[in-house]
Coordinates of C-alpha atoms in Angstrom, one line a residue:
X658 CA -3.3 -19.2 32.9
X659 CA -5.2 -19.9 29.5
X660 CA -3.0 -19.5 26.4
X661 CA -3.3 -16.5 24.4
X662 CA -4.4 -16.2 20.7
X663 CA -1.2 -16.3 18.4
X664 CA -0.8 -13.2 17.2
X665 CA 1.6 -13.9 14.3
X666 CA -0.7 -15.9 12.0
X667 CA -1.0 -14.3 9.0
X668 CA -4.6 -15.2 8.2
X669 CA -5.2 -12.4 5.9
X670 CA -1.8 -11.2 5.3
X671 CA 0.5 -11.5 2.6
X672 CA 2.1 -14.8 2.2
X673 CA 5.4 -14.6 0.3
X674 CA 5.2 -17.8 -1.8
X675 CA 5.3 -18.1 -5.6
X676 CA 2.6 -15.8 -6.7
X677 CA 4.2 -12.9 -4.5
X678 CA 8.0 -13.6 -5.6
X679 CA 6.7 -13.2 -9.2
X680 CA 4.3 -13.3 -11.9
X681 CA 6.0 -16.0 -13.6
X682 CA 4.6 -17.4 -16.8
X683 CA 1.2 -16.7 -16.0
X684 CA 1.9 -12.9 -15.9
X685 CA 4.1 -13.3 -19.3
X686 CA 1.5 -14.8 -21.0
X687 CA -1.5 -13.2 -19.8
X688 CA 0.6 -9.7 -20.9
X689 CA 1.0 -11.1 -24.1
X690 CA -2.2 -11.4 -24.7
X691 CA -3.6 -8.1 -23.6
X692 CA -0.7 -6.3 -25.3
X693 CA -1.6 -8.1 -28.8
X694 CA -5.2 -6.6 -28.3
X695 CA -4.1 -3.1 -27.7
X696 CA -1.9 -3.3 -30.9
X697 CA -5.4 -4.2 -32.5
X698 CA -6.7 -1.1 -31.2
X699 CA -3.5 1.3 -31.9
X700 CA -3.8 0.1 -35.4
X701 CA -7.8 1.2 -35.3
X702 CA -6.6 4.5 -34.3
X703 CA -8.2 4.0 -30.7
X704 CA -5.0 5.4 -29.0
X705 CA -6.4 5.9 -25.7
X706 CA -8.1 2.3 -25.1
X707 CA -4.6 0.9 -26.5
X708 CA -2.7 2.8 -23.9
X709 CA -5.0 1.6 -21.4
X710 CA -4.8 -1.8 -22.3
X711 CA -0.7 -1.4 -22.6
X712 CA -0.9 -0.2 -19.0
X713 CA -3.4 -3.2 -17.9
X714 CA -1.0 -5.8 -19.9
X715 CA 2.1 -4.7 -17.6
X716 CA -0.1 -4.9 -14.5
X717 CA -0.9 -8.4 -15.7
X718 CA 3.1 -9.1 -16.2
X719 CA 3.5 -7.2 -12.8
X720 CA 0.9 -9.0 -10.5
X721 CA 0.1 -12.5 -12.6
X722 CA -2.3 -14.4 -10.3
X723 CA -2.5 -11.7 -7.9
X724 CA -4.1 -9.5 -10.6
X725 CA -7.4 -8.9 -8.3
X726 CA -5.3 -8.0 -5.3
X727 CA -4.0 -4.6 -6.5
X728 CA -7.2 -3.8 -8.1
X729 CA -9.5 -4.5 -5.0
X730 CA -6.9 -2.9 -2.4
X731 CA -6.9 0.3 -4.5
X732 CA -10.3 0.5 -4.5
X733 CA -10.5 -0.1 -0.5
X734 CA -7.7 1.9 0.1
X735 CA -9.1 5.0 -1.8
X736 CA -12.7 5.0 -0.2
X737 CA -12.1 3.8 3.1
X738 CA -9.6 4.8 6.1
X739 CA -9.1 1.1 7.7
X740 CA -6.2 -1.0 6.7
X741 CA -6.3 -4.4 4.6
X742 CA -5.6 -6.7 6.9
X743 CA -7.5 -7.2 10.4
X744 CA -4.0 -7.1 12.6
X745 CA -3.2 -3.8 11.3
X746 CA -7.2 -2.6 12.3
X747 CA -6.5 -4.0 15.6
X748 CA -3.0 -2.4 15.7
X749 CA -4.9 1.0 14.7
X750 CA -7.9 0.8 17.2
X751 CA -5.3 -0.2 20.3
X752 CA -3.1 3.0 19.6
X753 CA -6.6 5.1 19.0
X754 CA -7.3 3.8 22.6
X755 CA -3.8 4.4 24.0
X756 CA -3.3 7.7 22.8
X757 CA -5.9 8.9 24.5
X758 CA -5.2 6.9 27.9
X759 CA -1.6 8.3 28.2
X760 CA -2.3 11.6 26.7
X761 CA 0.3 11.1 23.7
X762 CA 1.4 13.6 21.4
X763 CA 4.4 14.7 19.4
X764 CA 6.5 18.1 20.5
X765 CA 7.6 20.6 18.0
X766 CA 10.8 18.7 17.8
X767 CA 8.9 15.6 16.7
X768 CA 9.5 13.3 20.2
X769 CA 6.6 11.6 21.7
X770 CA 5.3 13.2 24.6
X771 CA 3.6 10.9 27.2
X772 CA 1.2 12.2 30.2
X773 CA 2.1 11.0 33.6
X774 CA 0.5 7.9 34.8
X775 CA 0.3 6.5 38.4
X776 CA 1.8 3.1 38.7
X777 CA -0.3 0.0 38.6
X778 CA -3.0 2.2 37.0
X779 CA -5.5 0.3 34.8
X780 CA -5.7 1.2 31.2
X781 CA -9.4 0.5 29.4
X782 CA -8.5 -0.7 25.6
X783 CA -10.7 -2.4 23.4
X784 CA -11.1 -6.2 22.9
X785 CA -9.1 -7.5 20.2
X786 CA -6.4 -9.9 19.9
X787 CA -3.5 -7.3 20.3
X788 CA -4.9 -6.0 23.5
X789 CA -5.4 -9.5 24.9
X790 CA -1.9 -10.1 24.1
X791 CA -0.5 -7.2 25.7
X792 CA -2.8 -8.0 28.8
X793 CA -0.8 -11.7 29.0
X794 CA 2.4 -9.8 28.4
X795 CA 2.0 -7.3 31.4
X796 CA 0.5 -9.9 33.6
X797 CA 3.4 -12.2 32.9
X798 CA 6.1 -9.2 32.9
X799 CA 7.7 -10.5 29.8
X800 CA 9.3 -6.9 29.6
X801 CA 9.3 -4.5 26.9
X802 CA 11.6 -6.2 24.2
X803 CA 8.8 -9.0 24.1
X804 CA 6.0 -6.8 24.3
X805 CA 7.0 -4.7 21.2
X806 CA 7.9 -8.2 19.6
X807 CA 4.2 -9.0 20.0
X808 CA 3.3 -5.7 18.5
X809 CA 5.5 -5.9 15.8
X810 CA 3.6 -9.1 14.5
X811 CA 0.5 -7.1 14.0
X812 CA 2.4 -4.6 11.8
X813 CA 4.6 -6.9 9.7
X814 CA 2.1 -8.3 7.5
X815 CA 0.2 -5.1 6.5
X816 CA 3.7 -3.5 5.9
X817 CA 4.7 -6.2 3.8
X818 CA 1.4 -6.2 1.6
X819 CA 1.6 -2.4 0.9
X820 CA 5.0 -2.7 -0.2
X821 CA 4.0 -5.1 -2.5
X822 CA 0.9 -3.6 -4.0
X823 CA 2.9 -0.2 -4.3
X824 CA 5.7 -1.7 -5.8
X825 CA 2.8 -3.3 -8.9
X826 CA 1.3 0.3 -9.3
X827 CA 4.6 2.3 -9.2
X828 CA 6.0 -0.2 -11.8
X829 CA 3.5 0.7 -14.2
X830 CA 3.7 4.3 -13.6
X831 CA 7.0 4.5 -14.4
X832 CA 7.0 2.5 -17.7
X833 CA 3.9 4.2 -19.4
X834 CA 5.5 7.4 -20.1
X835 CA 7.9 5.1 -22.2
X836 CA 5.2 3.5 -23.6
X837 CA 4.2 7.0 -24.7
X838 CA 7.3 7.8 -26.0
X839 CA 7.3 4.7 -28.5
X840 CA 4.1 6.1 -29.9
X841 CA 5.3 9.6 -30.3
X842 CA 8.6 8.1 -32.3
X843 CA 6.1 6.0 -34.3
X844 CA 3.9 8.8 -35.4
X845 CA 7.2 10.8 -35.9
X846 CA 8.5 8.2 -38.4
X847 CA 5.5 8.0 -40.3
X848 CA 5.3 12.0 -40.7
X849 CA 8.9 11.9 -41.6
X850 CA 7.9 8.9 -44.2
X851 CA 5.7 11.4 -45.7
X852 CA 7.7 14.1 -46.4
X853 CA 8.7 15.5 -49.9
X854 CA 8.2 18.1 -52.2
X855 CA 4.3 17.7 -52.4
X856 CA 3.4 17.5 -48.6
X857 CA 1.1 19.2 -46.9
X858 CA -0.3 20.0 -43.6
X859 CA -2.9 17.8 -44.2
X860 CA -1.1 14.7 -45.0
X861 CA 1.2 15.4 -42.0
X862 CA -1.5 16.4 -39.3
X863 CA -2.5 12.4 -38.8
X864 CA 1.0 11.3 -37.7
X865 CA 1.9 14.5 -35.5
X866 CA -1.9 13.7 -33.9
X867 CA -0.7 10.2 -33.2
X868 CA 2.7 11.6 -31.4
X869 CA 1.0 14.0 -29.6
X870 CA -2.0 11.7 -28.2
X871 CA 0.3 8.9 -27.5
X872 CA 2.4 11.1 -25.4
X873 CA -0.7 12.5 -23.5
X874 CA -2.3 9.0 -22.6
X875 CA 0.7 7.9 -21.1
X876 CA 1.4 10.8 -18.9
X877 CA -2.4 10.5 -17.9
X878 CA -2.2 6.8 -17.0
X879 CA 1.4 7.1 -15.4
X880 CA -0.3 9.5 -13.4
X881 CA -3.3 7.5 -12.3
X882 CA -1.3 4.6 -11.6
X883 CA 1.2 6.8 -9.6
X884 CA -1.8 8.1 -7.2
X885 CA -2.8 4.8 -6.6
X886 CA 0.5 4.0 -5.3
X887 CA 1.1 7.3 -3.7
X888 CA -2.1 5.8 -1.8
X889 CA -0.1 2.7 -0.2
X890 CA 2.8 4.8 0.6
X891 CA 0.9 7.0 2.7
X892 CA -0.7 4.0 4.2
X893 CA 2.8 2.7 5.0
X894 CA 3.8 6.0 7.0
X895 CA 0.4 5.8 8.8
X896 CA 0.9 2.2 9.6
X897 CA 4.6 3.0 10.9
X898 CA 3.5 6.0 12.9
X899 CA 0.9 3.6 14.7
X900 CA 3.8 1.1 15.5
X901 CA 6.3 3.7 16.7
X902 CA 3.5 5.0 18.8
X903 CA 2.6 1.4 19.9
X904 CA 6.2 0.6 21.1
X905 CA 6.6 4.0 23.1
X906 CA 3.4 3.1 24.9
X907 CA 4.2 -0.2 25.9
X908 CA 7.5 1.2 27.2
X909 CA 5.3 3.5 29.4
X910 CA 3.0 0.6 30.5
X911 CA 5.9 -1.7 31.1
X912 CA 7.8 0.5 33.4
X913 CA 4.9 1.7 35.4
X914 CA 3.3 -1.7 36.0
X915 CA 0.2 -1.0 34.3
X916 CA -2.8 -3.4 33.9
X917 CA -5.2 -3.9 31.4
X918 CA -8.6 -3.8 31.4
X919 CA -10.2 -5.4 28.4
X920 CA -13.6 -3.3 27.7
X921 CA -16.7 -5.8 26.4

């Protein structure tokens, strides 16, 4: 029997090497350069641009050489229903076909229910590497654990990638309110410095405006980054659900000695 395609090769997955482990000096230097530009805009009283650049500097600090990955991935996740890694797309397509074939659904208690199938029945599934792996496992009667292991290879790379990108965006979202608070304190300090017997509202208004604007812009940018991070969290939950469904489906297929027919 011919060897099946190796499923665990992370061609487009996340390679947890030096770049993924930490941004290092590149991220630190890049963040410092962007932060200096942000200070220039702050002094020029362009507070929104200053806060926007601060958020970008934080993203550079967290991502380093991988800066383009969270930006591109966020846009893809927002405007597409597909996963970022092909293996996860194969998992998604296979689970969709298996749910229809096995009439799978969750009951009121959250348990997965499967419709009855005849022993030795043939399941027609889309032609992709995961389906061919499952087909080989069933023919060789490798058992449930091996079948679930094969499915796990199509799940783990995408899960790692989503966790990685979610962490970057969540970090920026958590820190931005602190920078807004720093701007608020700077404005309040300037306002108290001007207090005196001849102080008027017109003299205090600019510093008060700095305080309110920095707080507002910090909250707005934190909300934007948190919204982007939440999309990756949603994808993680969907991916886990698909993997859970796949494991239950594989158990049913192995127990009933089912055969896989790959659709052309």
